[in-house]
Coordinates of C-alpha atoms in Angstrom, one line a residue:
X1 CA 81.6 116.0 182.5
X2 CA 79.4 113.5 180.7
X3 CA 80.6 112.5 177.2
X4 CA 78.4 113.7 174.4
X5 CA 75.4 111.4 173.8
X6 CA 76.3 109.4 176.9
X7 CA 75.1 109.2 180.5
X8 CA 77.3 108.6 183.5
X9 CA 76.2 105.2 184.7
X10 CA 77.3 105.4 188.3
X11 CA 74.3 103.5 189.7
X12 CA 74.8 104.0 193.4
X13 CA 75.0 100.8 195.4
X14 CA 72.2 101.9 197.7
X15 CA 69.9 103.9 195.4
X16 CA 70.4 102.8 191.8
X17 CA 67.6 105.2 190.8
X18 CA 69.6 108.2 191.9
X19 CA 71.5 108.6 188.7
X20 CA 73.8 111.6 188.2
X21 CA 71.1 114.1 187.3
X22 CA 71.7 116.4 184.4
X23 CA 72.0 120.1 185.4
X24 CA 68.3 120.5 186.0
X25 CA 68.4 124.3 186.1
X26 CA 69.8 124.2 182.6
X27 CA 67.2 121.6 181.5
X28 CA 64.4 123.6 183.2
X29 CA 65.4 126.8 181.4
X30 CA 65.1 124.9 178.1
X31 CA 61.5 124.0 179.0
X32 CA 60.3 127.6 179.3
X33 CA 58.3 126.8 182.4
X34 CA 56.2 129.5 184.2
X35 CA 57.2 130.9 187.5
X36 CA 54.8 128.7 189.6
X37 CA 55.9 125.5 188.0
X38 CA 59.6 126.5 188.5
X39 CA 58.8 127.2 192.2
X40 CA 57.3 123.7 192.6
X41 CA 60.3 122.1 190.9
X42 CA 62.8 123.9 193.1
X43 CA 61.0 123.3 196.3
X44 CA 60.5 119.6 195.4
X45 CA 64.2 119.2 194.6
X46 CA 65.1 120.6 198.1
X47 CA 62.6 118.3 199.8
X48 CA 63.9 115.3 197.9
X49 CA 67.5 116.1 198.9
X50 CA 66.3 116.3 202.5
X51 CA 64.6 112.9 202.3
X52 CA 61.1 114.3 202.7
X53 CA 59.7 112.2 200.0
X54 CA 55.9 112.7 200.5
X55 CA 56.3 116.5 200.5
X56 CA 58.5 116.4 197.5
X57 CA 56.0 114.2 195.7
X58 CA 53.2 116.8 196.3
X59 CA 55.4 119.5 194.8
X60 CA 56.1 117.5 191.7
X61 CA 52.4 116.6 191.3
X62 CA 51.6 120.3 191.3
X63 CA 54.4 120.9 188.7
X64 CA 53.0 118.2 186.4
X65 CA 49.5 119.7 186.8
X66 CA 50.8 123.2 186.1
X67 CA 52.7 122.2 182.9
X68 CA 51.7 118.7 181.5
X69 CA 54.5 119.1 178.8
X70 CA 57.3 119.6 181.2
X71 CA 59.5 116.5 181.1
X72 CA 61.6 117.6 184.1
X73 CA 58.5 117.5 186.3
X74 CA 57.7 113.9 185.2
X75 CA 61.4 112.9 185.7
X76 CA 61.6 114.3 189.2
X77 CA 58.3 112.7 190.2
X78 CA 59.5 109.4 188.8
X79 CA 62.7 109.8 191.0
X80 CA 60.5 110.2 194.1
X81 CA 58.4 107.2 193.2
X82 CA 61.5 105.1 192.9
X83 CA 62.8 106.4 196.2
X84 CA 59.5 105.3 197.8
X85 CA 59.8 101.9 196.2
X86 CA 56.9 102.5 193.8
X87 CA 58.5 101.4 190.5
X88 CA 55.2 100.7 188.8
X89 CA 54.2 104.3 189.4
X90 CA 57.5 105.6 188.1
X91 CA 57.4 103.7 184.8
X92 CA 54.6 105.7 183.2
X93 CA 56.4 109.0 184.2
X94 CA 59.7 107.8 182.6
X95 CA 57.9 106.8 179.5
X96 CA 56.3 110.3 179.3
X97 CA 59.7 111.9 179.7
X98 CA 61.0 109.9 176.8
X99 CA 58.0 110.9 174.7
X100 CA 58.6 114.5 175.4
X101 CA 62.3 114.4 175.1
X102 CA 63.6 111.4 173.2
X103 CA 67.3 112.2 173.8
X104 CA 66.9 112.3 177.6
X105 CA 69.2 109.3 178.1
X106 CA 69.0 109.3 181.9
X107 CA 65.3 108.6 181.8
X108 CA 65.7 105.9 179.1
X109 CA 68.4 104.2 181.1
X110 CA 66.2 104.3 184.3
X111 CA 63.3 102.8 182.3
X112 CA 65.5 100.1 180.9
X113 CA 66.7 99.2 184.4
X114 CA 63.1 98.9 185.6
X115 CA 62.0 96.9 182.6
X116 CA 64.9 94.5 183.2
X117 CA 63.8 94.0 186.8
X118 CA 60.2 93.3 185.7
X119 CA 61.4 90.7 183.2
X120 CA 60.4 92.7 180.1
X121 CA 63.7 91.8 178.4
X122 CA 63.0 92.8 174.9
X123 CA 61.8 96.3 175.9
X124 CA 64.8 96.7 178.3
X125 CA 67.3 95.7 175.6
X126 CA 65.8 98.3 173.3
X127 CA 66.3 101.0 175.9
X128 CA 69.9 99.9 176.7
X129 CA 70.8 99.8 173.0
X130 CA 69.8 103.4 172.6
X131 CA 71.9 104.7 175.5
X132 CA 75.0 102.5 175.6
X133 CA 78.2 104.3 174.6
X134 CA 80.9 102.2 173.1
X135 CA 83.3 103.4 175.8
X136 CA 81.1 103.0 178.9
X137 CA 82.1 99.8 180.6
X138 CA 79.3 99.8 183.3
X139 CA 76.6 100.2 180.7
X140 CA 78.1 97.4 178.6
X141 CA 78.0 95.2 181.7
X142 CA 74.4 96.1 182.4
X143 CA 73.4 95.3 178.8
X144 CA 75.3 92.0 179.1
X145 CA 73.2 91.1 182.0
X146 CA 70.1 91.8 179.9
X147 CA 71.4 89.6 177.1
X148 CA 72.1 86.7 179.6
X149 CA 68.6 86.8 180.9
X150 CA 67.3 86.9 177.4
X151 CA 69.2 83.7 176.6
X152 CA 71.7 85.4 174.2
X153 CA 75.0 84.5 175.8
X154 CA 77.2 85.3 172.8
X155 CA 75.9 88.9 172.7
X156 CA 76.6 89.1 176.4
X157 CA 80.1 87.9 175.8
X158 CA 80.7 90.6 173.2
X159 CA 79.7 93.4 175.6
X160 CA 81.7 91.9 178.5
X161 CA 84.8 91.6 176.3
X162 CA 84.5 95.3 175.6
X163 CA 84.0 96.0 179.3
X164 CA 87.1 94.0 180.1
X165 CA 89.2 96.4 178.0
X166 CA 87.5 99.6 179.1
X167 CA 87.9 99.0 182.8
X168 CA 91.3 98.2 184.4
X169 CA 91.7 95.0 186.3
X170 CA 88.1 93.9 185.4
X171 CA 88.4 90.4 186.9
X172 CA 84.6 90.2 187.1
X173 CA 84.2 90.6 183.3
X174 CA 86.8 87.8 182.6
X175 CA 85.1 85.5 185.1
X176 CA 81.7 86.0 183.5
X177 CA 83.1 85.5 180.0
X178 CA 84.7 82.3 181.1
X179 CA 81.6 80.9 182.7
X180 CA 79.5 81.8 179.7
X181 CA 81.9 80.0 177.3
X182 CA 81.8 77.1 179.7
X183 CA 78.0 76.9 179.6
X184 CA 78.2 77.0 175.8
X185 CA 80.5 74.0 175.9
X186 CA 83.5 75.9 174.6
X187 CA 86.0 74.6 177.3
X188 CA 89.1 75.9 175.5
X189 CA 88.0 79.5 175.3
X190 CA 86.6 79.2 178.9
X191 CA 90.1 78.2 180.1
X192 CA 91.7 81.0 178.2
X193 CA 89.5 83.7 179.7
X194 CA 89.7 82.4 183.3
X195 CA 93.5 82.5 183.0
X196 CA 93.2 86.2 182.1
X197 CA 91.3 86.7 185.4
X198 CA 94.0 84.9 187.4
X199 CA 96.7 87.0 185.7
X200 CA 95.0 90.1 187.3
X201 CA 94.4 88.4 190.6
X202 CA 95.9 85.0 191.3
X203 CA 94.0 84.8 194.6
X204 CA 90.6 85.4 193.0
X205 CA 88.5 82.6 194.7
X206 CA 85.8 82.1 192.1
X207 CA 88.2 82.3 189.1
X208 CA 90.6 79.8 190.8
X209 CA 87.8 77.3 191.6
X210 CA 86.4 77.7 188.0
X211 CA 89.9 77.3 186.6
X212 CA 90.5 73.9 188.3
X213 CA 87.1 72.6 187.0
X214 CA 87.7 73.8 183.4
X215 CA 91.3 72.5 183.4
X216 CA 90.2 69.0 184.5
X217 CA 87.5 68.8 181.9
X218 CA 89.7 70.1 179.2
X219 CA 92.4 67.5 179.9
X220 CA 89.8 64.7 179.8
X221 CA 88.4 65.9 176.4
X222 CA 91.9 66.3 174.9
X223 CA 92.9 62.8 176.1
X224 CA 89.7 61.3 174.6
X225 CA 90.3 63.0 171.2
X226 CA 93.8 61.7 171.1
X227 CA 92.6 58.2 171.8
X228 CA 90.1 58.5 168.9
X229 CA 92.9 59.7 166.6
X230 CA 94.9 56.5 167.6
X231 CA 91.9 54.3 166.9
X232 CA 91.5 53.3 170.6
X233 CA 87.8 53.7 170.5
X234 CA 86.9 51.7 173.7
X235 CA 89.3 53.8 175.8
X236 CA 88.0 57.0 174.2
X237 CA 84.4 56.2 175.0
X238 CA 85.4 55.5 178.6
X239 CA 87.1 59.0 178.8
X240 CA 83.9 60.6 177.5
X241 CA 82.0 58.8 180.2
X242 CA 84.3 60.5 182.7
X243 CA 83.6 63.9 181.1
X244 CA 79.9 63.4 181.8
X245 CA 80.6 62.5 185.4
X246 CA 83.0 65.4 185.9
X247 CA 80.4 67.9 184.6
X248 CA 76.8 66.5 185.0
X249 CA 75.1 69.9 185.3
X250 CA 75.9 71.4 181.9
X251 CA 73.8 69.7 179.2
X252 CA 76.1 70.7 176.4
X253 CA 78.9 68.5 177.7
X254 CA 76.6 65.5 178.1
X255 CA 75.3 65.8 174.6
X256 CA 78.7 66.3 173.0
X257 CA 80.1 63.4 175.0
X258 CA 77.3 61.1 173.9
X259 CA 77.9 62.3 170.3
X260 CA 81.6 61.2 170.5
X261 CA 80.7 57.9 172.3
X262 CA 78.3 57.2 169.5
X263 CA 81.1 57.8 167.0
X264 CA 83.5 55.5 169.0
X265 CA 81.0 52.6 169.0
X266 CA 80.3 53.0 165.3
X267 CA 84.0 53.0 164.4
X268 CA 84.6 50.1 166.8
X269 CA 81.9 48.1 165.0
X270 CA 79.7 47.8 168.0
X271 CA 76.4 48.6 166.1
X272 CA 73.9 47.9 168.9
X273 CA 75.6 50.2 171.3
X274 CA 76.2 52.8 168.6
X275 CA 72.5 52.9 167.6
X276 CA 71.4 53.2 171.2
X277 CA 73.7 56.2 172.0
X278 CA 73.3 57.9 168.7
X279 CA 69.5 57.7 169.1
X280 CA 69.8 59.4 172.5
X281 CA 71.7 62.3 170.9
X282 CA 69.2 62.5 168.1
X283 CA 66.3 62.7 170.5
X284 CA 67.8 66.0 171.7
X285 CA 69.2 67.2 168.4
X286 CA 67.3 65.6 165.5
X287 CA 69.4 67.4 163.0
X288 CA 72.8 66.4 164.4
X289 CA 74.7 65.4 161.2
X290 CA 77.5 63.6 163.0
X291 CA 75.1 61.4 165.0
X292 CA 73.1 60.7 161.8
X293 CA 76.2 59.6 159.9
X294 CA 77.5 57.4 162.7
X295 CA 74.1 55.7 163.3
X296 CA 73.8 55.1 159.6
X297 CA 77.1 53.3 159.6
X298 CA 75.9 51.2 162.5
X299 CA 72.7 50.4 160.7
X300 CA 74.8 49.1 157.7
X301 CA 76.7 46.7 160.0
X302 CA 73.3 45.5 161.3
X303 CA 72.1 45.2 157.7
X304 CA 69.3 47.6 158.4
X305 CA 69.6 49.3 155.0
X306 CA 66.4 51.2 154.8
X307 CA 67.1 52.9 158.2
X308 CA 70.7 53.7 157.1
X309 CA 69.4 55.3 153.9
X310 CA 66.9 57.4 155.9
X311 CA 69.6 58.7 158.2
X312 CA 72.0 59.5 155.3
X313 CA 69.2 61.3 153.5
X314 CA 68.3 63.4 156.6
X315 CA 72.0 64.2 157.1
X316 CA 72.3 65.2 153.4
X317 CA 69.4 67.7 153.8
X318 CA 71.5 69.6 156.3
X319 CA 74.8 69.2 154.6
X320 CA 74.4 68.5 150.9
X321 CA 78.1 69.0 150.1
X322 CA 79.4 66.4 152.5
X323 CA 81.2 63.8 150.4
X324 CA 81.1 61.2 153.2
X325 CA 77.4 61.4 153.4
X326 CA 77.0 61.2 149.6
X327 CA 79.3 58.1 149.5
X328 CA 77.6 56.5 152.5
X329 CA 74.1 57.0 150.9
X330 CA 75.3 55.4 147.6
X331 CA 76.8 52.5 149.5
X332 CA 73.6 51.9 151.5
X333 CA 71.5 52.0 148.3
X334 CA 73.8 49.4 146.7
X335 CA 73.7 47.2 149.7
X336 CA 69.9 47.3 149.9
X337 CA 69.8 46.3 146.2
X338 CA 72.4 43.6 146.9
X339 CA 70.5 42.3 149.9
X340 CA 67.6 41.5 147.6
X341 CA 69.8 39.2 145.6
X342 CA 72.5 36.9 147.0
X343 CA 74.0 37.9 150.4
X344 CA 77.2 35.9 151.2
X345 CA 77.1 36.9 154.9
X346 CA 73.6 35.4 155.3
X347 CA 74.6 32.3 153.3
X348 CA 77.3 31.6 155.9
X349 CA 75.2 33.0 158.8
X350 CA 77.9 35.4 160.0
X351 CA 77.8 39.2 160.7
X352 CA 79.2 41.7 158.3
X353 CA 82.1 42.4 160.7
X354 CA 83.0 38.8 161.1
X355 CA 86.7 37.8 161.2
X356 CA 88.2 35.5 158.6
X357 CA 88.5 32.7 161.1
X358 CA 84.7 32.9 161.8
X359 CA 84.0 32.8 158.1
X360 CA 86.2 29.7 157.5
X361 CA 84.6 28.0 160.5
X362 CA 81.1 28.7 159.4
X363 CA 81.9 27.6 155.9
X364 CA 83.4 24.3 156.9
X365 CA 80.4 23.5 159.1
X366 CA 77.9 24.3 156.3
X367 CA 80.0 22.5 153.6
X368 CA 79.9 19.3 155.6
X369 CA 76.1 19.7 156.2
X370 CA 75.2 20.4 152.6
X371 CA 77.7 18.3 150.7
X372 CA 75.7 16.5 147.9
X373 CA 77.3 13.1 148.8
X374 CA 75.2 13.2 152.0
X375 CA 71.9 13.0 150.0
X376 CA 70.6 10.0 148.1
X377 CA 67.3 11.3 146.9
X378 CA 67.8 12.9 143.5
X379 CA 65.6 16.0 144.3
X380 CA 67.4 16.6 147.6
X381 CA 70.8 16.1 146.0
X382 CA 70.0 18.9 143.4
X383 CA 68.9 21.2 146.2
X384 CA 72.1 20.4 148.1
X385 CA 74.2 21.0 145.0
X386 CA 72.8 24.5 144.7
X387 CA 73.3 25.2 148.4
X388 CA 76.8 23.9 148.3
X389 CA 77.7 26.1 145.4
X390 CA 76.4 29.2 147.2
X391 CA 78.4 28.2 150.3
X392 CA 81.6 27.8 148.3
X393 CA 81.0 31.1 146.5
X394 CA 80.4 32.9 149.9
X395 CA 83.7 31.5 151.2
X396 CA 85.5 32.4 148.1
X397 CA 84.4 36.1 148.3
X398 CA 84.5 36.7 152.0
X399 CA 87.9 35.1 152.6
X400 CA 89.5 37.2 149.9
X401 CA 90.1 40.8 151.2
X402 CA 89.8 42.5 147.8
X403 CA 86.7 40.6 146.8
X404 CA 85.1 41.1 150.3
X405 CA 85.8 44.9 150.1
X406 CA 84.0 45.0 146.8
X407 CA 81.0 43.1 148.2
X408 CA 81.0 45.4 151.3
X409 CA 80.8 48.4 149.0
X410 CA 77.7 47.0 147.4
X411 CA 79.2 45.2 144.4
X412 CA 79.0 41.4 143.9
X413 CA 82.4 40.4 142.4
X414 CA 80.8 37.1 141.2
X415 CA 77.8 38.8 139.6
X416 CA 78.2 39.6 135.9
X417 CA 75.8 42.5 136.1
X418 CA 77.9 44.1 138.8
X419 CA 81.1 43.9 136.7
X420 CA 81.9 46.7 134.3
X421 CA 82.3 45.4 130.8
X422 CA 80.0 42.4 131.4
X423 CA 81.4 38.9 131.2
X424 CA 80.4 35.6 132.5
X425 CA 79.8 34.7 136.2
X426 CA 82.8 32.5 137.2
X427 CA 80.6 30.8 139.8
X428 CA 77.8 29.9 137.5
X429 CA 79.1 26.3 137.3
X430 CA 77.6 22.9 137.4
X431 CA 78.1 20.6 140.4
X432 CA 80.6 18.6 138.4
X433 CA 83.0 21.4 138.4
X434 CA 83.0 21.4 142.2
X435 CA 83.7 17.8 142.7
X436 CA 87.1 17.3 144.3
X437 CA 86.6 20.4 146.5
X438 CA 88.0 20.1 150.0
X439 CA 86.0 22.2 152.5
X440 CA 88.8 21.9 155.1
X441 CA 91.4 23.5 152.9
X442 CA 92.2 27.2 153.4
X443 CA 93.8 27.4 150.0
X444 CA 92.2 27.2 146.5
X445 CA 89.0 25.3 146.0
X446 CA 90.3 22.3 144.1
X447 CA 92.6 19.9 145.9
X448 CA 91.3 16.4 146.0
X449 CA 88.0 14.5 145.9
X450 CA 86.2 14.5 149.2
X451 CA 84.0 11.5 149.9
X452 CA 81.4 10.8 152.6
X453 CA 80.6 7.2 153.7

């Protein structure tokens, strides 16, 4: 018996069009056909069963001509057309059946199957939605195939999950669910579903092969993320390179790996590499907030403040509540304003991520070069005095961790305007106050007078 509102979907492996026909004598009695039409229908049915398709088709033509409103005549004629491989001729008859009897689910399912084969996915989906019963596994699987071809894998997964519960030992459903999750880049759920397949059949060849691939990929990704948590960014980036080599055919893993490599380079203060990889991600996904944030941080290291501001603003458009974006944008704006004033890194000619030893080395070299005692001309001496004061101020700020952090956050610790509560600038001093300064000392600025011959 067919459940109410449902149709048995036993689509024969040889003739998918020969669905279990509804009791046609009962359906014919409903139609109230005349005796001649009834005779054509019965004779055509016998000829169809005997495989005499051309003769059967003639009988059903006569039945349609005798009663143009008889949906059974159209349905049987469509069945013969399908048996003869004439699906295009069958489609109008199936449509006519549905027009005459909208609840004739067998005809609607047949039409949906034909539309799916013809690539008319939206129309096929509409038919399948109207005939699928929540407890019919095979129809669920058929609709899932339609969703897959329409490019809606998550809807397909929903139907396949239902089918996996409705049919015992449905390894095929678990395999398909796992492969769909894998294509979506969800390696963890893919691994979970393929394990369910192997629980039912540990010798399932496709599931076992897929399991080995997913497990390998999953292990690489987990290892890479652990390295990121430990701050080992170079090693983590190398792991994600291995992920792309392990699965070069699924674009999702390539783009996600590049996104994480971009993050690693940014955190590891390798701005040139970070900008390059982040930009590759953003070419594919212009609204990728993570890549925008990481590229913005790399731009800050490279002192490309306008570009950093633009990335932060784009990221904020897509995630306005992200505190990290808001703070990054404010910092970039402060640094841009600061760059238009005095930039201690530029004064010493070092990068923003320079180590303390590099800062001291650069300072000593410049202090020797611009010490006012080197200049005899009064105008040149005044210029050197100003330059020397800036060099000393840069060393003072950048060699002190607390002052350097303030400066890196966009606040000049030696600028009265940047200090809350006002106050004077401690480095607005005359050259006289710097005499006795030893540029080779790593301690305080005033030790002993330093003369040049």
